[in-house]
Coordinates of C-alpha atoms and ligand atoms in Angstrom, one line a residue:
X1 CA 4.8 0.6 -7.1
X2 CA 5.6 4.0 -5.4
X3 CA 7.6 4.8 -2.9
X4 CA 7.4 7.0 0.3
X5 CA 11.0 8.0 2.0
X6 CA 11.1 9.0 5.7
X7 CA 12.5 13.0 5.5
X8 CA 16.1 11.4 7.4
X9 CA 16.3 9.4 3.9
X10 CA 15.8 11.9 1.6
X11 CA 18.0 13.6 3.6
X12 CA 21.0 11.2 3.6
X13 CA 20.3 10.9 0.0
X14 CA 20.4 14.7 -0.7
X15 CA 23.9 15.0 1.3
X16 CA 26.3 12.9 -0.7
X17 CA 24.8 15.1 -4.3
X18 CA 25.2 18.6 -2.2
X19 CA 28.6 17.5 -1.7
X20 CA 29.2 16.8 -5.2
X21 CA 27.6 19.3 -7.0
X22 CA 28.2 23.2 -7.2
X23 CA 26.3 24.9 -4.3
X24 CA 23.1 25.4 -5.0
X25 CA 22.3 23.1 -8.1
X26 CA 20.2 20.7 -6.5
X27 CA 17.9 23.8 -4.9
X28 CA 17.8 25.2 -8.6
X29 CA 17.2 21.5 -10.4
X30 CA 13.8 21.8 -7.2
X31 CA 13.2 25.6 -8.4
X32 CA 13.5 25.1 -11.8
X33 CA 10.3 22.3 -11.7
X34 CA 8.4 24.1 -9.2
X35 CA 8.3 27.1 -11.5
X36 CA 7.3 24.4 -14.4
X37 CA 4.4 23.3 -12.6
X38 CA 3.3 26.6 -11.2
X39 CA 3.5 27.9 -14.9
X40 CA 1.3 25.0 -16.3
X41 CA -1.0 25.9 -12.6
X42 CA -1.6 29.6 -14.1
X43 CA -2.1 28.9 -17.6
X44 CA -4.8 25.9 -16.4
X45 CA -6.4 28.7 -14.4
X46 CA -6.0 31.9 -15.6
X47 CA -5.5 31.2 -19.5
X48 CA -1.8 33.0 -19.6
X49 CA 1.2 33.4 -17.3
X50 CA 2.9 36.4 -17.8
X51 CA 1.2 39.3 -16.3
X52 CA -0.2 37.3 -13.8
X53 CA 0.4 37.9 -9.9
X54 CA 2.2 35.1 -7.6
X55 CA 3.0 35.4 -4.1
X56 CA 5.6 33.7 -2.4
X57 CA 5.4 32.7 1.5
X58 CA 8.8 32.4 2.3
X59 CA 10.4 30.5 5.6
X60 CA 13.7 30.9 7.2
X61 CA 15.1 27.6 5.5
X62 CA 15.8 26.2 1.9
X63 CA 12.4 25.3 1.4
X64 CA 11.8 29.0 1.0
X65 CA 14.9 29.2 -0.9
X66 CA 13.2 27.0 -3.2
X67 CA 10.4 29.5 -3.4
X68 CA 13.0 32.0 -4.2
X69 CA 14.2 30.4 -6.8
X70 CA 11.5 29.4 -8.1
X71 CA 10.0 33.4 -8.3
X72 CA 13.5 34.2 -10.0
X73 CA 12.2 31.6 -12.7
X74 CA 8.8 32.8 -13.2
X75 CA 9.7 36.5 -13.4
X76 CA 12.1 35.6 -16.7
X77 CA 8.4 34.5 -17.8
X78 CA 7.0 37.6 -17.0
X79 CA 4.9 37.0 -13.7
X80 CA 4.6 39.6 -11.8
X81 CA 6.4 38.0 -8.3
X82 CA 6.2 39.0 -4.5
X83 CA 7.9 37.6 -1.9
X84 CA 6.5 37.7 1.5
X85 CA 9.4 37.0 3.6
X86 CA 8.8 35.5 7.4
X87 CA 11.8 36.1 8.7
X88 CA 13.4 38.7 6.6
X89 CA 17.3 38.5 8.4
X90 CA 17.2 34.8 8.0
X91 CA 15.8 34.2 4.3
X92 CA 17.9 32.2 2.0
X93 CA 20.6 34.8 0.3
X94 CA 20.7 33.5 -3.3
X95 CA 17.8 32.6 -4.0
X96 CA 16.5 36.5 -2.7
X97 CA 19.1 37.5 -4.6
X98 CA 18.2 35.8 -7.6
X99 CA 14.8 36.8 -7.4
X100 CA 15.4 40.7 -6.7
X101 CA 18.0 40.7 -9.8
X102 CA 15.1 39.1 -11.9
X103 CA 12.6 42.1 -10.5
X104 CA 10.8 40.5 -7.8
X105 CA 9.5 41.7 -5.1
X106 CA 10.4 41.1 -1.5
X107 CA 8.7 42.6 1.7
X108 CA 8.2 41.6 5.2
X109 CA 5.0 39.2 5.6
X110 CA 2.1 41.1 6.5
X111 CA -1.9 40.2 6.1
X112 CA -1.9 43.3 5.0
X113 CA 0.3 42.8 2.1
X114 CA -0.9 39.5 0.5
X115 CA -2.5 41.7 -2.5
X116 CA -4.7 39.7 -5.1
X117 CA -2.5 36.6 -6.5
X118 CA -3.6 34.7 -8.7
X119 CA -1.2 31.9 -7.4
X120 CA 0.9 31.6 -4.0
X121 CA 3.8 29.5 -3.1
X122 CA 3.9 27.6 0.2
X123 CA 7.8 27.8 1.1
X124 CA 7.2 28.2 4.4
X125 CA 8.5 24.9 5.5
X126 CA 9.4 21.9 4.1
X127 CA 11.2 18.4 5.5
X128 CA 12.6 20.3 8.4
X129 CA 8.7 21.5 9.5
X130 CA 8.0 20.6 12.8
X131 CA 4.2 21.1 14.4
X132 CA 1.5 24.0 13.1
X133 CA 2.3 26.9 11.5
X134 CA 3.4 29.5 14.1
X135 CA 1.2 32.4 14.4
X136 CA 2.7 34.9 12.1
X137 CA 2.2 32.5 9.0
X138 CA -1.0 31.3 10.2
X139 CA -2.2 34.7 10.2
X140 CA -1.1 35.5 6.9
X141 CA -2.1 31.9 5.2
X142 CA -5.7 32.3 6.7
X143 CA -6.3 35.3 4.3
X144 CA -5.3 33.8 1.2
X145 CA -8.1 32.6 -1.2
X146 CA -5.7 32.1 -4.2
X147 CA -5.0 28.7 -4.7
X148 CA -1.4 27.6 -2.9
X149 CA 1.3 25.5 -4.7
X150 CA 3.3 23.4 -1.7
X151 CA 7.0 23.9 -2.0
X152 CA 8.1 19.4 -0.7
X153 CA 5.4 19.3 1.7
X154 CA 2.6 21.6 2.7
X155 CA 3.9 23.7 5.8
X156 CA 2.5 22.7 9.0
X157 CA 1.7 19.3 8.1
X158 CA 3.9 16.3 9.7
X159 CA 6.4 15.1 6.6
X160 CA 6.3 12.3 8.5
X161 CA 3.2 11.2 9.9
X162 CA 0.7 13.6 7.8
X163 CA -0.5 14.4 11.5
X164 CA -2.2 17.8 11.8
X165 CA -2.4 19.2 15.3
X166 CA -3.1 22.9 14.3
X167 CA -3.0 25.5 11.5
X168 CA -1.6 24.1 8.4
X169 CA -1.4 25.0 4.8
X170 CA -4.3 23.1 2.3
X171 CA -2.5 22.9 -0.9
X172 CA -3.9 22.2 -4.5
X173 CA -0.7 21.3 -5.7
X174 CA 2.1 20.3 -3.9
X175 CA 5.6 19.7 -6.0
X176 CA 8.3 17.5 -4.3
X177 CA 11.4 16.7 -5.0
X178 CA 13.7 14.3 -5.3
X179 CA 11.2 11.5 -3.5
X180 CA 7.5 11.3 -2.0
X181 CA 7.4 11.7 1.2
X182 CA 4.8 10.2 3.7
X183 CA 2.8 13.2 4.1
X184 CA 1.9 12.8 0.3
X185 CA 0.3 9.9 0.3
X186 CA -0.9 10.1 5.0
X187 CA -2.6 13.8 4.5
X188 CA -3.9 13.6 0.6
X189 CA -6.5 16.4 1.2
X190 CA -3.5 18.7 2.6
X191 CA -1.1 18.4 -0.2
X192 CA -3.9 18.0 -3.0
X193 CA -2.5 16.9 -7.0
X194 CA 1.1 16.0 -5.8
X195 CA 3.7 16.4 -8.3
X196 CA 7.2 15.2 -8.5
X197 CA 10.5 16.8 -10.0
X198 CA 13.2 14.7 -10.3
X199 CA 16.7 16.1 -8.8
X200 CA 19.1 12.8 -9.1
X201 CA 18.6 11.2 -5.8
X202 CA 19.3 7.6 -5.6
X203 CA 17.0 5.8 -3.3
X204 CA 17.0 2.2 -1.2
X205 CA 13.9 0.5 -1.1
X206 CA 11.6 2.2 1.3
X207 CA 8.9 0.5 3.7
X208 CA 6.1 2.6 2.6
X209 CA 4.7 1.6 -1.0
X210 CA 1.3 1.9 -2.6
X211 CA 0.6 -0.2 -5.6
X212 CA -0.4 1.5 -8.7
X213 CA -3.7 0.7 -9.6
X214 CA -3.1 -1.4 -13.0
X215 CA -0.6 -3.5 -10.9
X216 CA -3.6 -4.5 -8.6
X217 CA -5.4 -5.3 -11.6
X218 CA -2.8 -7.4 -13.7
X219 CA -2.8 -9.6 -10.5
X220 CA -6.8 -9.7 -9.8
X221 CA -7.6 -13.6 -9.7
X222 CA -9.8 -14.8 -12.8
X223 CA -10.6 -18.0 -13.7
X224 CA -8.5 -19.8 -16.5
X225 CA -9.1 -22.9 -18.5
X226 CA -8.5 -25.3 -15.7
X227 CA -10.6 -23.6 -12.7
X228 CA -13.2 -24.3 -11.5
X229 CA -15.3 -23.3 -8.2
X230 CA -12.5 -25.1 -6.2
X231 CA -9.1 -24.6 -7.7
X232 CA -9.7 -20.5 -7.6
X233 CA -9.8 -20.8 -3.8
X234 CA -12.7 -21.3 -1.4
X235 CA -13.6 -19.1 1.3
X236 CA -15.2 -19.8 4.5
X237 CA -17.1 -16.8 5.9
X238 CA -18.0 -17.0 10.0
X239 CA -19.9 -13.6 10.1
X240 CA -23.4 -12.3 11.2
X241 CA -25.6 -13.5 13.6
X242 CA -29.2 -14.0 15.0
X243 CA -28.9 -10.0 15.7
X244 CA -26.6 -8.8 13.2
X245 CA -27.7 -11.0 10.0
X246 CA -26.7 -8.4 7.3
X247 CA -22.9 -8.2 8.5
X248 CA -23.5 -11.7 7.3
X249 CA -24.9 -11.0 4.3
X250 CA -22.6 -7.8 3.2
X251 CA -19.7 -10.1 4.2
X252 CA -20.6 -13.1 2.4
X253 CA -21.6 -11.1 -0.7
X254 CA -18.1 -9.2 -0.9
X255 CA -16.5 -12.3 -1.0
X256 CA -19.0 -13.6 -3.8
X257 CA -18.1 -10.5 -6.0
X258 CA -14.1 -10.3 -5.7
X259 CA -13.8 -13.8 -7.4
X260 CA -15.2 -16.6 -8.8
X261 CA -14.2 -19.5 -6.4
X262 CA -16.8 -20.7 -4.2
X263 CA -17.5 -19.0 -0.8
X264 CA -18.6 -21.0 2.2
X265 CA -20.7 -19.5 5.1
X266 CA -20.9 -20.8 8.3
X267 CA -23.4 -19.2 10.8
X268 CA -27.2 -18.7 12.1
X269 CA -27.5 -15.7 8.9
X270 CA -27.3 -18.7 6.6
X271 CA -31.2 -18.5 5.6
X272 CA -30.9 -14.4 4.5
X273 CA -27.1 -14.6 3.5
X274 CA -28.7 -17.7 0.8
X275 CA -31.6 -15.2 0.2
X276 CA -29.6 -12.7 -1.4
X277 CA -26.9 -15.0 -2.7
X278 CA -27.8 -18.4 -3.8
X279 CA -24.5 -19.1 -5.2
X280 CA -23.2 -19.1 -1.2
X281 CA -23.0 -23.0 0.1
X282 CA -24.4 -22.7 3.5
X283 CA -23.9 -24.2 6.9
X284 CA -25.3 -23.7 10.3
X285 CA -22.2 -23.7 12.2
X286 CA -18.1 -23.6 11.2
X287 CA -17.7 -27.5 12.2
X288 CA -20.3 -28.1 9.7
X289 CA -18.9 -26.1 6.7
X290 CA -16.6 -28.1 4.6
X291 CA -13.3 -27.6 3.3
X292 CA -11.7 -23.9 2.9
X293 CA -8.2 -22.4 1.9
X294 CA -9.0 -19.5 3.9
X295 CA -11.6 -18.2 6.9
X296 CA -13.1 -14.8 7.7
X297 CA -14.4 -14.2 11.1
X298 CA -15.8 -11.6 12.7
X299 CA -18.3 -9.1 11.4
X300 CA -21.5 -9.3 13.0
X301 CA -20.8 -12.5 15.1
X302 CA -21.0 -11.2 18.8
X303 CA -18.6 -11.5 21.4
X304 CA -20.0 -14.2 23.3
X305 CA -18.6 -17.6 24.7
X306 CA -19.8 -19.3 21.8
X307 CA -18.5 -16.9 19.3
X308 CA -15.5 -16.7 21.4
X309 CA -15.0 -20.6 20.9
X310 CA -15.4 -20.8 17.1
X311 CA -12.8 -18.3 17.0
X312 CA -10.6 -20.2 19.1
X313 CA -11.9 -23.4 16.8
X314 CA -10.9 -21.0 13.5
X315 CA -7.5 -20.0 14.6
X316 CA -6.8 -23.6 15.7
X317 CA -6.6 -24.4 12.2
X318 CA -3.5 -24.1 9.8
X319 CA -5.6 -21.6 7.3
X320 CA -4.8 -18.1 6.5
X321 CA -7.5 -16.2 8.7
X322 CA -8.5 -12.8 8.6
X323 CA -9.9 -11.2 11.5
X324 CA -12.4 -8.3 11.8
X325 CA -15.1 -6.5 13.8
X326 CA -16.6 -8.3 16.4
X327 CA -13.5 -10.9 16.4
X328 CA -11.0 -8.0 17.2
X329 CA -13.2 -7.0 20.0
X330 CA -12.7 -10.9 21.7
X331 CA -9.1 -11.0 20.1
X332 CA -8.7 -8.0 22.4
X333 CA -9.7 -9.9 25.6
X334 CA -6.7 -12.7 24.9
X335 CA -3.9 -11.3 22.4
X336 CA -2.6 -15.4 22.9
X337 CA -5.0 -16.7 20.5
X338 CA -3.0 -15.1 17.9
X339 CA 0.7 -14.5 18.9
X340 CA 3.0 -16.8 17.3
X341 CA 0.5 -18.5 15.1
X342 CA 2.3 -19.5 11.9
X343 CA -0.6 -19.7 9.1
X344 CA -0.9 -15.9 8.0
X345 CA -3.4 -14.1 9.8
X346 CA -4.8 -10.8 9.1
X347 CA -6.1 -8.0 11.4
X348 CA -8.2 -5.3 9.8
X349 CA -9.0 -2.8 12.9
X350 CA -10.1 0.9 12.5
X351 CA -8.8 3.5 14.7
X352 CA -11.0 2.4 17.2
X353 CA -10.6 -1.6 17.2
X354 CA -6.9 -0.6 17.1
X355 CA -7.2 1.5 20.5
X356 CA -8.7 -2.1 21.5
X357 CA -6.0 -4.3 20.6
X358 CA -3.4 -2.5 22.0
X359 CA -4.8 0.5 24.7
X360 CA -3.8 3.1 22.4
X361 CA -5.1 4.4 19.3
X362 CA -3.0 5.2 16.0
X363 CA -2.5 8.6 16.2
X364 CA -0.1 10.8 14.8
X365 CA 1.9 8.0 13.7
X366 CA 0.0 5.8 12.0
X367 CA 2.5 3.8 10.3
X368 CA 4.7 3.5 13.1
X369 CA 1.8 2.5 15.3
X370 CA 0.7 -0.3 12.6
X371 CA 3.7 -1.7 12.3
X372 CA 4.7 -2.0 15.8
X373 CA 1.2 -4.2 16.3
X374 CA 2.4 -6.2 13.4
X375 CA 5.6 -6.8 14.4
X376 CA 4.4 -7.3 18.1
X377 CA 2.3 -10.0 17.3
X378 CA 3.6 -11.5 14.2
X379 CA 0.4 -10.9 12.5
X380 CA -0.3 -8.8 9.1
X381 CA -2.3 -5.9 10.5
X382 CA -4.7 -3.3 8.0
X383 CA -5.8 0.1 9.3
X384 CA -8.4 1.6 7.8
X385 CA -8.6 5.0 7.0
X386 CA -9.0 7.3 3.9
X387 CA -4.9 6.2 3.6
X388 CA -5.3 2.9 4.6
X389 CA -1.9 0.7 5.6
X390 CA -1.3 -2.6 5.2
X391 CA 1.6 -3.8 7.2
X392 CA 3.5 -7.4 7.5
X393 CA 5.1 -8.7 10.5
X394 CA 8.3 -7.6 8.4
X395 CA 7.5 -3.8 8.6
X396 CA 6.7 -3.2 4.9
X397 CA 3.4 -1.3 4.7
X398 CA 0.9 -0.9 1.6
X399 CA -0.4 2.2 1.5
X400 CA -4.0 3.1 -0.2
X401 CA -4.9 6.0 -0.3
X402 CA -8.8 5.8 -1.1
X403 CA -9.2 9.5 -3.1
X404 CA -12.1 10.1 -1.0
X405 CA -14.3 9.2 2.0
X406 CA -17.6 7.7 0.6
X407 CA -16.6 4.4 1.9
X408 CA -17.4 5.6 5.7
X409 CA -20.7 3.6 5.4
X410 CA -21.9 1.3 8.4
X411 CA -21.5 -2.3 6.4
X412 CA -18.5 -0.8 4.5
X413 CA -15.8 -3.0 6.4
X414 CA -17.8 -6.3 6.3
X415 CA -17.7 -5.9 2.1
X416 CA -14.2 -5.4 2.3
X417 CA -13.7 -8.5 5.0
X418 CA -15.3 -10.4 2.3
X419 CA -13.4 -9.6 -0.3
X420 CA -10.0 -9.4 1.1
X421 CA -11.1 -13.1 2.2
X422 CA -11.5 -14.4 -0.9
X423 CA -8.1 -12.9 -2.3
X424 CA -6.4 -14.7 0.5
X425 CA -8.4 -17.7 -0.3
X426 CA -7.1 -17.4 -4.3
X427 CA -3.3 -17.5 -2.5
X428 CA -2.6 -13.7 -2.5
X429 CA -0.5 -12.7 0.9
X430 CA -2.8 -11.0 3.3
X431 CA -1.0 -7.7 3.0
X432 CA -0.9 -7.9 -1.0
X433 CA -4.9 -9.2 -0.6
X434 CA -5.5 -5.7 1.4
X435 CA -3.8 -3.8 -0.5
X436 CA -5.7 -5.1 -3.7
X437 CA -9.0 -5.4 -1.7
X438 CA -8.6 -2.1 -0.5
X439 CA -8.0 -0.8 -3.3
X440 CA -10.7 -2.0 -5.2
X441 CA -13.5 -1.4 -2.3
X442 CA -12.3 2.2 -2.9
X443 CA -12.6 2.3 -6.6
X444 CA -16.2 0.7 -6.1
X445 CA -17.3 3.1 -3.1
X446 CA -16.3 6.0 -5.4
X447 CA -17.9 4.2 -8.6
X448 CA -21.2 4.4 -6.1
X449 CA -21.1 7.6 -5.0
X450 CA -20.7 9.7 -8.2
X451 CA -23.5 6.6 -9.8
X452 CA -20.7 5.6 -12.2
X453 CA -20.5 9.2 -14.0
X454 CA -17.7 11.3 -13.0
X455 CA -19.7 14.4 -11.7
X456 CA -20.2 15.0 -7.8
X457 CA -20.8 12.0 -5.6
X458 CA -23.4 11.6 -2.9
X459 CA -23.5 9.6 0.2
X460 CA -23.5 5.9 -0.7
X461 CA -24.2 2.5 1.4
X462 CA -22.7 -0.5 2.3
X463 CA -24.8 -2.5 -0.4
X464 CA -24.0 -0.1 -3.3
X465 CA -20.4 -0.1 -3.0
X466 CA -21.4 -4.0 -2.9
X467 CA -23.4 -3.8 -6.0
X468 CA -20.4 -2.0 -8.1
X469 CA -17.4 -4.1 -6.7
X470 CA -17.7 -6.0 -10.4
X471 CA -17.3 -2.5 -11.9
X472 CA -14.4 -1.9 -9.7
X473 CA -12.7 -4.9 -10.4
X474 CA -13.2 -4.8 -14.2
X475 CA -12.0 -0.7 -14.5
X476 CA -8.6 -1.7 -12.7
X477 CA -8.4 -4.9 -14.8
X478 CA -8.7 -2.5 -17.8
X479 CA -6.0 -0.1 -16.7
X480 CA -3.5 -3.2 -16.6
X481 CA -4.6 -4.5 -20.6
X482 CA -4.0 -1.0 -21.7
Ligands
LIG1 N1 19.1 20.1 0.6 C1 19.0 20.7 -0.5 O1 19.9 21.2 -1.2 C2 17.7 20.8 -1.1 C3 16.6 21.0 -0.2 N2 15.4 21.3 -0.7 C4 14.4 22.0 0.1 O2 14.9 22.2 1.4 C5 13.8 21.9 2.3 C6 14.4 21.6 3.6 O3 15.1 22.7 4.0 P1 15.6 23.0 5.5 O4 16.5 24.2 5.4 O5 16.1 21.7 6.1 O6 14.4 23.3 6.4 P2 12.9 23.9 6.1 O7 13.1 25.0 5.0 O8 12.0 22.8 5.9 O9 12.5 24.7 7.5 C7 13.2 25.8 7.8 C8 13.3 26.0 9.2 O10 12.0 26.3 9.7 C9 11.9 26.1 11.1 N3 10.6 25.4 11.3 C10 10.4 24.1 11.7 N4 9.1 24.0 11.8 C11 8.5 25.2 11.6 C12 7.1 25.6 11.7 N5 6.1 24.8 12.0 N6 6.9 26.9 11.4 C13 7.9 27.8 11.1 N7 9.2 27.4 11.0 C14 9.5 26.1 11.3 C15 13.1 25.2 11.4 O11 14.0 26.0 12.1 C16 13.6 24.8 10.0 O12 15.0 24.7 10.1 C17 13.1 20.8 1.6 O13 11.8 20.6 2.1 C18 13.1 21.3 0.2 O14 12.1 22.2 0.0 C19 15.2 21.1 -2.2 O15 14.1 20.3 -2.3 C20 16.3 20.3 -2.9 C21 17.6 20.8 -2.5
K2 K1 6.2 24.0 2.2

């Protein structure tokens, strides 16, 4: 599992080691692996390190200091190091000491003096970074084209939150310390390849973790000598409709393809969800479809009275549920059909559905916001998103952050209804079934865009990522055997 620590918890974990150590060691322990990485950076991209050119953008606080630092290091290695300093009175003493004793350069930042790096140094801000970048450094970051190293966090991006409400830096590499933050895993396309250095902090437990990919795999359900269709779990999909028969079918078919137990529809779709999977056991309505250990409802079912009533009829039942689509939308119009129910039940809004459910959407702080609906109703809630989160009525959150977008594909969400479904179904927890689920629906999305090679992708459909959710399951089942 990894972690992601609030900035005040890295913080209270920095203070008791900056009290105990020599000034300055834990900055140089950060320094010393920043340099490290932005050595192994040039050599990646330019074939050599000494004699090439990096630029430092330096703020008023220790996260430029870390720059600093970091420049001293790299000139013993013969870069050739400037240091652009944004508030020259206030820039950290030792480290611009350290790095004019080494032969470094240091001048006021100025557009005009960015010059031609081959690498720069983002140590504008770091945990302390609050809001855009203020206009002087957004001037001067606008007109770099060399590829920018984050010092912690990439300045002008929440630490937080990974909200962005104005210019900010786009890293390629961003080198923490110490801990991830939330920004690392909240803004991946800000902070790029994120890299950590170890400094000695000792760290609680936090509430944001993502599970590595081969633990989602060593704990994929698969039959063993004494399943069969039944004892792997049995889902019950309530999804499509007279108008909307392929949510029905996507739906149905995710469910088919995360597991082997048997999967249950119940709905008017039954004659093209049996077209396309023969394997489904079909009924017209939900008090007609048989015994389930867990329901989906939602995707492509409508809002009306009736649907409205077999979600009330779904709900009633002491089942894990999960809830999506077209069931948020009448879960919207009375909240009571789910508050205090005690079988797990599982939201999965977007942004949007979210905005429904509780008047408000996300946004900036999507963790916060997630699990405060959560919590709120007592419900496991997952938000999708490139960084999808997963929270528990508890306030721990899965994180997953998809590596990409090609999953934004109408259809996309009723595959991954399906297939979180059936987890739940197998016994997973409904966060631990996202989490997995989501996981998985973004290996296969990504499997369908690039067509299974690794070269560029292209824009996918709801039916593809479908078609390679096997592939997806088998790659992460792979990375836990080896
Ligand atoms: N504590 C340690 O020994 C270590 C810390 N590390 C590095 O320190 C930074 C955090 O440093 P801090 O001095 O708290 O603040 P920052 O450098 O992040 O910010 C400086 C200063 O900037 C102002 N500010 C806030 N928002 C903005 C903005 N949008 N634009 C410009 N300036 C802004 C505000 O006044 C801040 O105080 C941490 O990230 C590490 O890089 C080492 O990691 C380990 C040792
Ligand atoms: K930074």
């Amino acid at each position: 599992m990894r972690r992601y620590y609030p900035c005040e918890q890295v913080r209270a974990a920095e203070a008791p080691l900056l009290a105990a150590l020599p000034e300055g060691t834990l900055m140089r322990r950060a320094a010393f692996g920043l340099a490290r990485v932005a050595a192994t950076e040039l050599r990646a991209r330019t074939g050599s390190v000494a004699g090439r050119r990096v630029s430092l953008l330096v703020g008023s606080g220790d996260n430029g200091g870390d720059a600093l630092w970091a420049g001293a290091f790299l000139r013993r290695r013969g870069v050739a190091v400037t240091a652009l300093l944004l508030d020259p009175e206030r820039a950290h003493r030792a480290g611009a000491a350290a790095l004019r004793t080494a032969g470094g350069r240091l001048v006021p930042a100025d557009p005009g003096r960015i010059g031609d790096p081959d690498l720069v140094l983002d140590g504008i801000v770091g945990i302390s970074g609050r809001g855009p970048l203020r206009p002087a450094a957004a001037t001067v970051v606008e007109q770099i084209t060399a590829p920018i190293v984050a010092v912690d966090t990439p300045s002008g991006v929440d630490p937080d939150t990974g909200a962005v409400d104005g210019p900010a830096v786009t890293a390629a590499v961003t080198v923490t310390f110490g801990a991830y933050k939330p920004v690392h895993v909240l803004a991946p396309a800000r902070c790029g390849r994120v890299e950590l250095v170890d400094i000695g902090l000792e760290l609680p437990p936090s509430h944001l973790v993502a599970a590595e990919p081969a633990e989602i795999g060593a704990i994929w359900p698969v039959p063993g000598a004494d399943d069969d269709k039944y004892s792997q779990g049995v889902v019950g999909i309530v999804a499509g409709s007279a108008r909307f028969p392929g949510a029905g079918v996507l739906c149905a078919g995710g469910a088919v393809a995360a597991t082997s137990g048997m999967v249950r529809y119940a709905g008017s779709a039954a004659p093209v969800v049996l077209a396309r999977f023969p394997e489904v056991v079909a009924a017209p309505s939900f008090a007609e479809a048989g015994r389930v250990q867990a329901w989906v409802f939602g995707p492509g079912g409508g809002t009306d009275h009736q649907a409205a009533d077999t979600l009330r009829e779904v709900l009633a039942t002491d089942l894990p549920v999960l809830i999506d689509a077209d069931g948020l939308t009448l879960l919207s119009r009375q909240p009571e059909l789910v508050r205090g129910r005690d079988a797990p039940t599982l939201l999965t809004p977007h942004a949007g559905e979210f905005a429904r459910l509780t008047g408000r959407r996300p946004e900036p702080d999507r963790v916060t916001a997630v699990r405060a609906l959560a919590a709120d109703w007592g419900v496991h809630v997952l938000l999708k998103g490139r960084s999808t989160l997963i929270a528990n009525p508890d306030g721990h959150v899965f994180v997953n952050e998809a590596g990409g977008s090609w999953a934004a594909t109408a259809g996309a969400g009723d595959v991954l209804s399906g297939m979180i479904g059936a987890l739940m179904s197998a016994g997973m927890a409904p966060d631990l079934a996202g989490a997995a689920g989501a996981r998985a629906h973004a290996v296969a999305a990504d499997t369908a865009a690039r067509g299974g090679a690794d070269g560029a992708g292209a824009p996918t459909s709801a039916s593809a990522i479908l078609d390679r959710v096997p592939a997806a399951v088998r790659r992460l089942r792979s990375m836990a055997e080896s």
